[in-house]
Backbone as a chain_set.jsonl record, in Angstrom:
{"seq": "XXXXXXXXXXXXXXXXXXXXXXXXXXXXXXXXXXXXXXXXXXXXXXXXXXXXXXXXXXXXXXXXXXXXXXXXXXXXXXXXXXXXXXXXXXXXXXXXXXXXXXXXXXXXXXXXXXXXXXXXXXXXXXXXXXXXXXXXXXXXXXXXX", "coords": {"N": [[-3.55, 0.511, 21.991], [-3.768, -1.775, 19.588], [-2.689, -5.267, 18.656], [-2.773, -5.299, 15.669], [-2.934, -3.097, 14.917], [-0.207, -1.988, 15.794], [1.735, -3.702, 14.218], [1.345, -2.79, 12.204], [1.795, 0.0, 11.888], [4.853, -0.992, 12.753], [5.67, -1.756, 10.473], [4.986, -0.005, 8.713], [7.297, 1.459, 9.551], [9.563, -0.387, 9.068], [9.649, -0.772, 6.022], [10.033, 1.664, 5.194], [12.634, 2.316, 5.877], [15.816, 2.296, 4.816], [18.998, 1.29, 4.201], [19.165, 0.331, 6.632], [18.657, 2.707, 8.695], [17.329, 2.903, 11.252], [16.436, 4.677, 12.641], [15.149, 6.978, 11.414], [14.195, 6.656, 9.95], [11.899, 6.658, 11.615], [11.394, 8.789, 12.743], [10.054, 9.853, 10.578], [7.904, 9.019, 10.275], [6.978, 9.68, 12.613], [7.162, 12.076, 12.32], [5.25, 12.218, 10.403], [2.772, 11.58, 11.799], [2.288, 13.214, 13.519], [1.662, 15.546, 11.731], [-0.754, 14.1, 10.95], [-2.643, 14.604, 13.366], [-4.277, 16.397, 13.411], [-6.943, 15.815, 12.219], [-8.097, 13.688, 13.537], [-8.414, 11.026, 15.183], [-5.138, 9.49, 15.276], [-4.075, 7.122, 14.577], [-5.942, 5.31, 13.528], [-7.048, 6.685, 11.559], [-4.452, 5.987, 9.7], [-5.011, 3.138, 9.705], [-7.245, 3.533, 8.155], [-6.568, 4.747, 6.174], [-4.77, 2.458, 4.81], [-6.837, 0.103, 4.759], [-8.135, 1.465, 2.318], [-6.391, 1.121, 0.392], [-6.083, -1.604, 0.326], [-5.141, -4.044, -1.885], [-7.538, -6.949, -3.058], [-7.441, -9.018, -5.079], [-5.194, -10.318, -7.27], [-3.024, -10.694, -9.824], [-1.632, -13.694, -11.833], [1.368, -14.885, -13.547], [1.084, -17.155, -15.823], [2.173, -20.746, -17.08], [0.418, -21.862, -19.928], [-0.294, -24.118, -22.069], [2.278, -23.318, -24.062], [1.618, -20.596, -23.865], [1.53, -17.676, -22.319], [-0.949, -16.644, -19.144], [-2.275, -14.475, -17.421], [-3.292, -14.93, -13.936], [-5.607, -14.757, -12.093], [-6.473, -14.267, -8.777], [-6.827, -14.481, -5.079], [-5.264, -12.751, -2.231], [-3.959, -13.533, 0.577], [-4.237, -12.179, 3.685], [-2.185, -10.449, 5.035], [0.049, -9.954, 2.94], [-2.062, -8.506, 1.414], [-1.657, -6.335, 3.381], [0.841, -5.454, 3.347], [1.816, -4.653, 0.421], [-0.303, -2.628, 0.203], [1.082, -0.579, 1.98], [3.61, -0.922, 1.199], [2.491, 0.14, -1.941], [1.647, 2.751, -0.605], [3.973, 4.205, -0.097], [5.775, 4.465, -1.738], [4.68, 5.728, -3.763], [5.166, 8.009, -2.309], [7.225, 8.828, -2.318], [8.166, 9.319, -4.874], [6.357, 11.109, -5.265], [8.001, 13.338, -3.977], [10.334, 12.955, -5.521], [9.145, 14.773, -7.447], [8.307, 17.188, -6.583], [10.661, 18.762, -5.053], [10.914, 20.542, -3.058], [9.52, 19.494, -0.881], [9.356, 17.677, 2.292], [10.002, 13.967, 2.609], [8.188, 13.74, 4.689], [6.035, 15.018, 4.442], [5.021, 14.369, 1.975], [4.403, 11.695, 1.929], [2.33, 12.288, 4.116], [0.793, 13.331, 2.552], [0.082, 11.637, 0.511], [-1.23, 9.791, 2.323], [-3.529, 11.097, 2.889], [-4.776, 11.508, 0.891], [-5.091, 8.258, -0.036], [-7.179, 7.945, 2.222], [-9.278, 9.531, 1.226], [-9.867, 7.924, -0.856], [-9.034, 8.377, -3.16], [-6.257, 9.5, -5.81], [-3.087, 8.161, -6.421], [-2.368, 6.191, -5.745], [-4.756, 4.244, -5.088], [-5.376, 4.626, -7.829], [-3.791, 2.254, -8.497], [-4.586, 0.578, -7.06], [-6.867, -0.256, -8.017], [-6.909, -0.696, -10.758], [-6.188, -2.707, -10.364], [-7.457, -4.871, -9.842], [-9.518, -4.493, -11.64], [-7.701, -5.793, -14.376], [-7.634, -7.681, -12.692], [-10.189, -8.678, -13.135], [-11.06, -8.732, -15.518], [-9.42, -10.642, -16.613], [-10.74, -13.227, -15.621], [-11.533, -15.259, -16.332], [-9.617, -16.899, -16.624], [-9.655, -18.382, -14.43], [-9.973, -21.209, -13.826], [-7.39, -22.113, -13.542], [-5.98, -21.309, -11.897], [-4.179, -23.283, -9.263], [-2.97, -23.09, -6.673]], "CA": [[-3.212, 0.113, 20.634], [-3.931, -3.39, 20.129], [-1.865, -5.866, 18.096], [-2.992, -5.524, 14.298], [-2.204, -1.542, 14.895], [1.175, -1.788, 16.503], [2.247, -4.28, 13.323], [1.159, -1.654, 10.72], [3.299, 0.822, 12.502], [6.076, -1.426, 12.438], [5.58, -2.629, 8.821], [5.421, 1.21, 7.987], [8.854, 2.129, 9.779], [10.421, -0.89, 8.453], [9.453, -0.66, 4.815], [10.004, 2.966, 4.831], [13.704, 2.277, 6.232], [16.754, 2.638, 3.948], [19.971, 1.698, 4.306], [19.529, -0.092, 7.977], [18.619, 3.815, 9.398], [15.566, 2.581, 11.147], [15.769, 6.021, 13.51], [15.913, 8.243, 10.171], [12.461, 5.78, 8.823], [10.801, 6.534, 12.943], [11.405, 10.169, 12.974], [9.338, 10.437, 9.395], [6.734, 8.691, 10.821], [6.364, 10.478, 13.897], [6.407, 13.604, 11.875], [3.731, 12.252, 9.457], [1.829, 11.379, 12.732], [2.055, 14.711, 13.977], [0.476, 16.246, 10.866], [-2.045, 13.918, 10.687], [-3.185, 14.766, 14.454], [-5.8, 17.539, 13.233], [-7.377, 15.192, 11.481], [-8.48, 13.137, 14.473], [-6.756, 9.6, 15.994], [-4.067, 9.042, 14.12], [-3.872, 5.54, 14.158], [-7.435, 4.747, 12.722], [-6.89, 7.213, 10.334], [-3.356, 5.129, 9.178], [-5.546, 1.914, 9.441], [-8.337, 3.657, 7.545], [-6.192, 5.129, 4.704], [-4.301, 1.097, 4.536], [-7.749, -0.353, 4.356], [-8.925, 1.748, 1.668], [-5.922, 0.834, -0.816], [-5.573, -2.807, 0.21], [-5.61, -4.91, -2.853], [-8.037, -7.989, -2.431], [-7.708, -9.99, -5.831], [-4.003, -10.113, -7.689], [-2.827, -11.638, -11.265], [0.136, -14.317, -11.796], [1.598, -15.045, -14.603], [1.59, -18.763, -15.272], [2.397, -20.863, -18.5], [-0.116, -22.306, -20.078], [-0.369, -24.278, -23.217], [3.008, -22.234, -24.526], [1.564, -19.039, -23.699], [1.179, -17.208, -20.558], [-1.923, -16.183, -19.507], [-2.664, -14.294, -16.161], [-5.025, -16.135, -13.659], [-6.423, -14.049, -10.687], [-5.808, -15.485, -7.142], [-6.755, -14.126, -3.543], [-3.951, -12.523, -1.9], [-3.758, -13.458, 1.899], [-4.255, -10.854, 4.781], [-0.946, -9.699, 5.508], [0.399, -9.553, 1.557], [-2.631, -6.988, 1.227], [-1.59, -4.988, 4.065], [2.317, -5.357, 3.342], [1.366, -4.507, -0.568], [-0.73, -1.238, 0.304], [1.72, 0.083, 2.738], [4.439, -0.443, 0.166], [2.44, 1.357, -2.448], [1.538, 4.163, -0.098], [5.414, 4.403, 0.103], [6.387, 3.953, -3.555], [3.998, 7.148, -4.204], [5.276, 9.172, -1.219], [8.831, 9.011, -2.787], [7.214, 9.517, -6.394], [5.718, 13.234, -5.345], [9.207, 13.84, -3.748], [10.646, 13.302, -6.526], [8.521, 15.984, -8.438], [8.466, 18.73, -5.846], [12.354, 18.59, -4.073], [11.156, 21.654, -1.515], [8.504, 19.184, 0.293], [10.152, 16.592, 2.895], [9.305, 12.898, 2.682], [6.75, 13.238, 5.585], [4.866, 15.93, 4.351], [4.519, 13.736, 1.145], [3.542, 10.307, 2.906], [1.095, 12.815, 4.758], [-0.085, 13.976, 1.303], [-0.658, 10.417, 0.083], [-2.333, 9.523, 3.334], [-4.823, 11.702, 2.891], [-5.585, 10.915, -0.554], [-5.398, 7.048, 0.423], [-7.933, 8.073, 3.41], [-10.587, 9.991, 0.786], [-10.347, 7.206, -2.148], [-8.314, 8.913, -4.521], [-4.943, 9.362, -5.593], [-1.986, 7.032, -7.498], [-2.545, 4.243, -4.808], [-6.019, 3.827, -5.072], [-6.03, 4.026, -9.193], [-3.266, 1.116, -9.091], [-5.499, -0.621, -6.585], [-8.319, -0.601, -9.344], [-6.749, -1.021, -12.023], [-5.107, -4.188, -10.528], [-8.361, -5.713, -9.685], [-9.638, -4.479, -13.383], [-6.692, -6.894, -14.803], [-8.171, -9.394, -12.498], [-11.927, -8.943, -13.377], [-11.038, -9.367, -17.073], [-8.796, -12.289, -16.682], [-11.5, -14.045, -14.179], [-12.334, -16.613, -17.284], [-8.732, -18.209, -16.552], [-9.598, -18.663, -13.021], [-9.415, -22.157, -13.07], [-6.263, -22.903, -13.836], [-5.392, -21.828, -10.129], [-4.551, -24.666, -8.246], [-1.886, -22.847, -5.382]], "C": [[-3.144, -1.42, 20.586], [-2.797, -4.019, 18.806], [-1.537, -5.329, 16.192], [-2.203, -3.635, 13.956], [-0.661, -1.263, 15.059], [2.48, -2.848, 14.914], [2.54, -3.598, 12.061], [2.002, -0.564, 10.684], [4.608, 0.052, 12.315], [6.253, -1.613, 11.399], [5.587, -1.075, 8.045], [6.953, 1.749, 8.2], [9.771, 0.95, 9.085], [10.594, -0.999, 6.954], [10.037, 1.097, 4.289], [12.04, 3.276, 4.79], [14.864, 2.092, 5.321], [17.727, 2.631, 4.855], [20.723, 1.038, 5.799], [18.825, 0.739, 9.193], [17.324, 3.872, 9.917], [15.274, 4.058, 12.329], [15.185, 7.2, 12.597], [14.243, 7.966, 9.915], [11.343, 6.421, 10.429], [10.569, 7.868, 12.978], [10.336, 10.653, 11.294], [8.49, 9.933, 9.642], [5.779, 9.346, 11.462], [6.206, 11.754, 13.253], [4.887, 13.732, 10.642], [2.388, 12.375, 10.403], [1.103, 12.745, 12.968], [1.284, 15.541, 12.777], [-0.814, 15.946, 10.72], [-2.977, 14.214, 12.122], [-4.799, 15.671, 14.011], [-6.884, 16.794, 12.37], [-8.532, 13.713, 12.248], [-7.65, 12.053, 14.971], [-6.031, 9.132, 14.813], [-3.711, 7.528, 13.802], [-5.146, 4.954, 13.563], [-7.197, 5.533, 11.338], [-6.036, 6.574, 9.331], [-4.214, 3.742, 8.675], [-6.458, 2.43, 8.304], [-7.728, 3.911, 5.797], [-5.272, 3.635, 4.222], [-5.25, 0.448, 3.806], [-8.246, -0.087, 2.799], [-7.647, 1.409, -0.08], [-5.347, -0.774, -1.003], [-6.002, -3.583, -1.17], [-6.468, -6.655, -2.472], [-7.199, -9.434, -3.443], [-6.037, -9.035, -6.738], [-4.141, -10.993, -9.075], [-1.51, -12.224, -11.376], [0.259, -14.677, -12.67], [1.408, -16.71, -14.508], [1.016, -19.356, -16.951], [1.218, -21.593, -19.001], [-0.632, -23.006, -21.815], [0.819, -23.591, -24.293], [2.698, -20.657, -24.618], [1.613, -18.285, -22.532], [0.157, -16.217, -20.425], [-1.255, -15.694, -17.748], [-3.99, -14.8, -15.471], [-5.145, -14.705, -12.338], [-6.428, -14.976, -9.661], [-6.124, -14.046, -6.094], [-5.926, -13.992, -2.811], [-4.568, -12.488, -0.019], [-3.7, -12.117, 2.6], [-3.198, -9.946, 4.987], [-0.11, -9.542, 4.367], [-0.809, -8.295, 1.358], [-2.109, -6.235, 2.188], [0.031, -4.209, 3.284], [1.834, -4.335, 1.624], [1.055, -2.761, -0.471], [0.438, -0.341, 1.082], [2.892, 0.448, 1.64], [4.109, 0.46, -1.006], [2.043, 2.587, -1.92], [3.077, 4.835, -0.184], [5.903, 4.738, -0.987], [5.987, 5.442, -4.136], [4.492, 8.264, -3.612], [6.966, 9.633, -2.136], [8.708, 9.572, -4.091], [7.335, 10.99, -6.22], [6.901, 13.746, -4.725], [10.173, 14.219, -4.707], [10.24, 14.708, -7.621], [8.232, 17.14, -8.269], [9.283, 18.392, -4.694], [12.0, 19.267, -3.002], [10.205, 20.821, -0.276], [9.602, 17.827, 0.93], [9.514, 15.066, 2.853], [7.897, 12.689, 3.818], [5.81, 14.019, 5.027], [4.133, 15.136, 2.694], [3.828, 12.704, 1.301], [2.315, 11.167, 3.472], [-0.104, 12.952, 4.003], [-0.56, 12.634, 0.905], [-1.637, 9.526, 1.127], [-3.651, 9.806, 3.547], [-5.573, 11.207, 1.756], [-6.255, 9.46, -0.671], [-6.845, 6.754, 1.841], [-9.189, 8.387, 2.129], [-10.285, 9.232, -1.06], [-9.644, 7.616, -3.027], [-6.487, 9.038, -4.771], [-4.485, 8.18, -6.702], [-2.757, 5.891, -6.821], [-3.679, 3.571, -5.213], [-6.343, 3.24, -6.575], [-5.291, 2.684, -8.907], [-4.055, 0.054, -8.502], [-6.376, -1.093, -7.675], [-7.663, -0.812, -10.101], [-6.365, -2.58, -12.339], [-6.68, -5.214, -10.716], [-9.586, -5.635, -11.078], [-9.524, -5.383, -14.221], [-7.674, -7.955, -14.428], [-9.295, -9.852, -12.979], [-11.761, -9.437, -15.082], [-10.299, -10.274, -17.285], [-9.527, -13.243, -16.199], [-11.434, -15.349, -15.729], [-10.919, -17.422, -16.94], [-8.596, -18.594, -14.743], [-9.365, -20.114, -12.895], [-8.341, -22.736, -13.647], [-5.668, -22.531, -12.771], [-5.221, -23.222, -9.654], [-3.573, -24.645, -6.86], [-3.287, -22.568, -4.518]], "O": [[-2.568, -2.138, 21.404], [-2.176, -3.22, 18.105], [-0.456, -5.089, 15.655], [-1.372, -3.202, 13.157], [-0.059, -0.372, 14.459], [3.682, -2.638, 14.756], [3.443, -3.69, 11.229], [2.747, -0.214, 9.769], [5.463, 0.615, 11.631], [7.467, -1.686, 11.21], [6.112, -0.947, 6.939], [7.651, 2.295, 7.344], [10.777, 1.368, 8.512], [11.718, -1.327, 6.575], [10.343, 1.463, 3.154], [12.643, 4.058, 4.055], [14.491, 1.021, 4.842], [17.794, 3.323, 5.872], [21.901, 1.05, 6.156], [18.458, 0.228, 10.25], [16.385, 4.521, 9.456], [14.16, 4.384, 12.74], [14.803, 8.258, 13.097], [13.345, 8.791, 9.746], [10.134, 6.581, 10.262], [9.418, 8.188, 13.276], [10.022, 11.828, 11.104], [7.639, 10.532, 8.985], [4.584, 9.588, 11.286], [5.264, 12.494, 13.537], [4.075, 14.576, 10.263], [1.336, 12.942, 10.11], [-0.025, 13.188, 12.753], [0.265, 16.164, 13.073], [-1.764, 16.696, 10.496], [-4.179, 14.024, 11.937], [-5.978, 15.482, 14.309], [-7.728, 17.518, 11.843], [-9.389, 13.034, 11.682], [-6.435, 12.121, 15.153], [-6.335, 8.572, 13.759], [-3.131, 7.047, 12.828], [-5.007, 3.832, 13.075], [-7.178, 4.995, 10.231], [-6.485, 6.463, 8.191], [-4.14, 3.317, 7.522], [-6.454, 1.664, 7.34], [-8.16, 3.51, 4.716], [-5.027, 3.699, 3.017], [-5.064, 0.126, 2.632], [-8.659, -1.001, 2.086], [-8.01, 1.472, -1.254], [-4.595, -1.208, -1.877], [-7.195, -3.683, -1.453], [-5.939, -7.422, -1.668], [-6.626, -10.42, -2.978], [-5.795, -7.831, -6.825], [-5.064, -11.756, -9.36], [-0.463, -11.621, -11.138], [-0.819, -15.046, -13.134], [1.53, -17.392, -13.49], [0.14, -18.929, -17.703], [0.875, -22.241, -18.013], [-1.278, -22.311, -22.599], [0.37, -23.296, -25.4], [3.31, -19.777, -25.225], [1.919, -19.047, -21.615], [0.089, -15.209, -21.129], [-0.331, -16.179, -17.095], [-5.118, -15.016, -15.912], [-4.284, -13.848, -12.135], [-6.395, -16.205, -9.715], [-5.743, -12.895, -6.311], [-5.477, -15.068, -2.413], [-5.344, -11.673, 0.479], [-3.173, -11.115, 2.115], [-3.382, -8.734, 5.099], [0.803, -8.789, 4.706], [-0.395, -7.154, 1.155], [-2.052, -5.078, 1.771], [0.273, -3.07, 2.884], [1.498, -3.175, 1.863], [1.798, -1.865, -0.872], [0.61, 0.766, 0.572], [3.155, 1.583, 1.242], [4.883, 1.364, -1.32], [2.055, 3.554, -2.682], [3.174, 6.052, -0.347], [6.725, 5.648, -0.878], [6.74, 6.164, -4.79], [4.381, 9.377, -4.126], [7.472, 10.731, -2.365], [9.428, 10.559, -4.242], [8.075, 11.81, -6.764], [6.93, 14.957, -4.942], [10.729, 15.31, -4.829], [10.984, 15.377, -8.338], [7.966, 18.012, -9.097], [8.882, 17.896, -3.641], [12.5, 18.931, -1.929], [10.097, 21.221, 0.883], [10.401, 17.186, 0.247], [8.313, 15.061, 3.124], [6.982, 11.866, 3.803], [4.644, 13.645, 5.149], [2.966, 15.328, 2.353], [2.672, 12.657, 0.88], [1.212, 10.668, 3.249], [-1.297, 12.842, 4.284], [-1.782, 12.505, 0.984], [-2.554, 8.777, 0.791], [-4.571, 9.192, 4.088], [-6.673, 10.657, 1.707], [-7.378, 9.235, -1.124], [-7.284, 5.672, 2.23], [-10.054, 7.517, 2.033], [-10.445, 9.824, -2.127], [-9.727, 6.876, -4.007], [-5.654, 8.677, -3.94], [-5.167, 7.54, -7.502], [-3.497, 5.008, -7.254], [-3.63, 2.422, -5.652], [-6.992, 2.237, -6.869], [-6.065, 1.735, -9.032], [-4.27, -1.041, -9.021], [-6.481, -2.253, -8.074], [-8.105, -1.934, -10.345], [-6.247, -3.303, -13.328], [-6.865, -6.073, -11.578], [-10.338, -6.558, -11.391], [-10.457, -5.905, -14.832], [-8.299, -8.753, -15.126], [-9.54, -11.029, -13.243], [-12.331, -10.381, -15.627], [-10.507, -10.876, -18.339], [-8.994, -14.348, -16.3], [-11.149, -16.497, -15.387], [-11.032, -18.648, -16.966], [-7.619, -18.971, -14.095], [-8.628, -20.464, -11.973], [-8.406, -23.824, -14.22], [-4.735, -23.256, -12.425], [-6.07, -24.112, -9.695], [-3.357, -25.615, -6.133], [-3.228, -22.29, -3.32]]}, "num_chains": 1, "name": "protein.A"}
């Protein structure tokens, strides 16, 4: 497991963690792991379903002339990963919410998969964000971070 893998793992148990209870956040991991085993290596698969909802291109508010327009901006390497991981998370808790009898891993599992074959919450908000951005592109240059 080389570096970039072993970070994503950590950045999933610590994001996932509530409360301090980082054994509570490792043990829902390891049981998401374990489901996803039949599925083939579980850690490419994690990287693969990250990859596929990383956001590239983001929108910031910023004032302009008394109004506020959104500009579009390039979000650094490790804000897309952090970003996707959090909304893989955000969703997993979501479908918990809406069916009480399934356990948080088997939901993270469920959005894993979906995040693995393109589809799903995660993926629309990915698009939709970079949507925003494609139709704001005309205030691109008023970037200057």
């Amino acid at each position: 497991m080389n570096v970039a893998e072993q970070r994503c793992l950590q950045k999933f148990i610590n994001l996932c963690m509530v409360d301090g209870k980082k054994n509570k956040s490792q043990k829902i991991l390891i049981n998401t792991l374990y489901r996803l085993q039949r599925h083939g290596d579980v850690i490419t698969f994690l990287i693969k379903a990250v990859e596929n909802v990383k956001p590239i291109i983001e929108v910031k508010k910023v004032r302009i002339a008394g109004s506020t327009q959104l500009v579009p901006s390039v979000i650094p390497k490790k804000r897309q990963e952090s970003l996707a991981i959090r909304w893989i998370l955000e969703a997993a808790c979501k479908r918990r919410l809406t069916k009480k009898s399934l356990g948080l891993d088997e939901c993270l599992f469920a959005e894993l998969l979906d995040a693995t074959n393109q589809i799903g919450t995660v993926r629309k908000r990915r698009d939709d964000l970079h949507k925003l951005a494609e139709s704001n592109r005309g205030f691109a240059h008023y970037r200057w971070w």
